[in-house]
PDB file of C-alpha atoms in Angstrom:
ATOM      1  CA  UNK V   1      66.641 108.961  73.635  1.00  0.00           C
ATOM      2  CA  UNK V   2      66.549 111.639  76.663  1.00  0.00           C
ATOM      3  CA  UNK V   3      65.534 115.244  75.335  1.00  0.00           C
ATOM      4  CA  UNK V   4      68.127 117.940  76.729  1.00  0.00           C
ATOM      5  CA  UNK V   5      66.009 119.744  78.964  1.00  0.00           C
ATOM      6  CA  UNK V   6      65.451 115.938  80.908  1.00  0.00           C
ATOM      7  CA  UNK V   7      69.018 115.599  81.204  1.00  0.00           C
ATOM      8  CA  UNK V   8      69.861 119.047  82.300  1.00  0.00           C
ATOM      9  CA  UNK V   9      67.406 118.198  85.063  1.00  0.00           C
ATOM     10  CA  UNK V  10      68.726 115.008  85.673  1.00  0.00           C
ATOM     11  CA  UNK V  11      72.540 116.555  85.959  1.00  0.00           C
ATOM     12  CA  UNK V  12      71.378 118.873  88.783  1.00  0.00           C
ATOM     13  CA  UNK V  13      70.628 115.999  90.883  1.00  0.00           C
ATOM     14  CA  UNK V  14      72.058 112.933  89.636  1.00  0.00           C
ATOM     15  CA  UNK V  15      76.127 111.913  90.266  1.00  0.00           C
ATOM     16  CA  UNK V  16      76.350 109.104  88.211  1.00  0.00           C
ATOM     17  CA  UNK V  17      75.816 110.047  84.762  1.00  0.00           C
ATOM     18  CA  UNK V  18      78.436 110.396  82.463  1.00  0.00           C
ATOM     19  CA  UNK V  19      77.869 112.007  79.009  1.00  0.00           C
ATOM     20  CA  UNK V  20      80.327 110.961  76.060  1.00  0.00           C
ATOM     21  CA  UNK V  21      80.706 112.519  72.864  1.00  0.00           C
ATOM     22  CA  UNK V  22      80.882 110.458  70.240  1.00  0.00           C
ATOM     23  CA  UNK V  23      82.118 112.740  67.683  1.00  0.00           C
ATOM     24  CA  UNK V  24      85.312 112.824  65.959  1.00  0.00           C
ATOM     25  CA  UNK V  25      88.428 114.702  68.348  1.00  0.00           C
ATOM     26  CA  UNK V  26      88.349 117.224  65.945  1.00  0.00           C
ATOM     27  CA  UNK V  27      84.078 117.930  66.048  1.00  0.00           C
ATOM     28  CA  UNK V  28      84.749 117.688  69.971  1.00  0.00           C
ATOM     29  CA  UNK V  29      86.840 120.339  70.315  1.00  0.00           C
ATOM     30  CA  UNK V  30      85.081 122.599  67.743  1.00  0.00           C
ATOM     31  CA  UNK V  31      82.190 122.494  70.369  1.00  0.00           C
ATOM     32  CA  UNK V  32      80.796 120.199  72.898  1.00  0.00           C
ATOM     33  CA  UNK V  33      78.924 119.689  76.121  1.00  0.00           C
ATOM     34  CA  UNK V  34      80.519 120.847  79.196  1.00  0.00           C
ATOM     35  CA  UNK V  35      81.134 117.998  81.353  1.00  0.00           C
ATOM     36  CA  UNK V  36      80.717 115.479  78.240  1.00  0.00           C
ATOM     37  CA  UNK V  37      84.215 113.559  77.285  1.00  0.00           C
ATOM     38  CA  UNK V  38      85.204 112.524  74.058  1.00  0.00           C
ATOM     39  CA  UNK V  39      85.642 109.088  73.161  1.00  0.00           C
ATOM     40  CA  UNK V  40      85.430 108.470  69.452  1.00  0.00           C
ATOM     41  CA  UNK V  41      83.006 106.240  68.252  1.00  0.00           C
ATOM     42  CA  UNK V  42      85.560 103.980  66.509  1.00  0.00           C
ATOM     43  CA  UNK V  43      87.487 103.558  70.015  1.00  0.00           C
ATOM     44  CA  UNK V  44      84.335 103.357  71.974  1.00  0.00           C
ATOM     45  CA  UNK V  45      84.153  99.605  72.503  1.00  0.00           C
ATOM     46  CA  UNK V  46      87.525  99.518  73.312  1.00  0.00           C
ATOM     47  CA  UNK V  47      87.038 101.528  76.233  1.00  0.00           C
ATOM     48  CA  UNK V  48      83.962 100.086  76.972  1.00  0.00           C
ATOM     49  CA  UNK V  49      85.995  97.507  79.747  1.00  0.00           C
ATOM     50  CA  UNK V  50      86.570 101.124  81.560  1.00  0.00           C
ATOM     51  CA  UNK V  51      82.764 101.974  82.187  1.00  0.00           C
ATOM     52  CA  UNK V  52      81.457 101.198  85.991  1.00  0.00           C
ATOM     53  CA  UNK V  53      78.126  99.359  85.723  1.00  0.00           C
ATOM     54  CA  UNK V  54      77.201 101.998  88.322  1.00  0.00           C
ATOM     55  CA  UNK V  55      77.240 105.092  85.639  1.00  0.00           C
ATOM     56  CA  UNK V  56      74.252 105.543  83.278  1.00  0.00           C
ATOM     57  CA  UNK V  57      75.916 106.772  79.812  1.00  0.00           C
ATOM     58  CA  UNK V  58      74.432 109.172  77.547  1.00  0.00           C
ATOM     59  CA  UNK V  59      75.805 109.786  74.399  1.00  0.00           C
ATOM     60  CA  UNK V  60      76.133 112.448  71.948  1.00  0.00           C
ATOM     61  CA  UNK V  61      76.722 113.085  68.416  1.00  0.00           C
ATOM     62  CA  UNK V  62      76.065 116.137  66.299  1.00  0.00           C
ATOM     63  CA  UNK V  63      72.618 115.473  65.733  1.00  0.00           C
ATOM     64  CA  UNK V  64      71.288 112.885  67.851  1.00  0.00           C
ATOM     65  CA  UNK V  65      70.234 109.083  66.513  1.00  0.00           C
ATOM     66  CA  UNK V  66      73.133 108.724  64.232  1.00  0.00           C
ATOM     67  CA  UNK V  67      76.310 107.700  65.566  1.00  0.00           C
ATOM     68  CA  UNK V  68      74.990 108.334  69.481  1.00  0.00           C
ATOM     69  CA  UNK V  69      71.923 105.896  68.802  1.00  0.00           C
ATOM     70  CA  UNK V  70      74.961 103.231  67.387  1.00  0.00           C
ATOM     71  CA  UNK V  71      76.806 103.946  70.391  1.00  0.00           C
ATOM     72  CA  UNK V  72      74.434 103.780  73.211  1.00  0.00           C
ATOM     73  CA  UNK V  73      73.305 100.301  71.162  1.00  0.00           C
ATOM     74  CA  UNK V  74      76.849  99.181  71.729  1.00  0.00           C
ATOM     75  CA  UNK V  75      77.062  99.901  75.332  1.00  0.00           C
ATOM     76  CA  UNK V  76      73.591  98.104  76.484  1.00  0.00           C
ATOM     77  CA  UNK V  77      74.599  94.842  74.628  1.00  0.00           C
ATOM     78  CA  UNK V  78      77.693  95.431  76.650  1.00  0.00           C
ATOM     79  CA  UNK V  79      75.854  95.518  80.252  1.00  0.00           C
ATOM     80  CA  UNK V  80      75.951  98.747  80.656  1.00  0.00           C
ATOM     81  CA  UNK V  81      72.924 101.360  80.943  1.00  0.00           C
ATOM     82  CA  UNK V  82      72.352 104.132  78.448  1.00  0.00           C
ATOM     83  CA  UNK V  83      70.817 106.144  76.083  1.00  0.00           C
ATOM     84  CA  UNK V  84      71.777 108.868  73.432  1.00  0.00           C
ATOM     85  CA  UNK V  85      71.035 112.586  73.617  1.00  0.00           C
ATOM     86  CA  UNK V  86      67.584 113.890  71.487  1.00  0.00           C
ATOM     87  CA  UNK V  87      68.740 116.397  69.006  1.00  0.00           C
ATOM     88  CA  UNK V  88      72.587 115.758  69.823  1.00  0.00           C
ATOM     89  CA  UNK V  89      74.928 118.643  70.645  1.00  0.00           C
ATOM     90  CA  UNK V  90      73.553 121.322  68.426  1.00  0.00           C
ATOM     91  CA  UNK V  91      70.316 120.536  70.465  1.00  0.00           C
ATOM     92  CA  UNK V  92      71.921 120.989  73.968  1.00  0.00           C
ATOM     93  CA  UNK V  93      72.856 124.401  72.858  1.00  0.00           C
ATOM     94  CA  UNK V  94      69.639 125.975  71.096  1.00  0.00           C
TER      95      UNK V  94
END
């Protein structure tokens, strides 16, 4: 995983990095990232035939492992680059 303070870093500079949010539409708009979007986990590998193999994808969950760790899993063994976000949302914010 990528701690928050690395990808805050990494935002400054870097273009090509796209966050998603994992979380349900409801947890999403509760409170979330700034420039993450919100694709459900459920509809996540659905969308997957979207993603540019030129993006790296981070994503984010509540937490951090849980449902992020399933969906950055998903996206590598789809041929894509990524990684989920240490200590999730609530992490980003503390």
């Amino acid at each position: 995983c990528i701690a928050p303070e690395v990808l805050k870093e990494k935002l400054k500079s870097e273009k090509k990095i796209i966050i998603i949010d994992v979380r349900s539409v409801d947890e999403y708009t509760e409170k979330h990232i700034p420039a993450a979007v919100n694709i459900p986990l459920p509809l996540l590998e659905k969308e997957i035939m979207h993603f540019s193999k030129e993006n790296f994808y981070i994503t984010a969950c509540g937490k951090g492992g849980g449902r992020s760790a399933e969906a950055a899993e998903l996206i590598v063994m789809s041929g894509y680059v990524s990684t989920w976000l240490c200590n999730g949302t609530f992490g980003w914010f503390e």
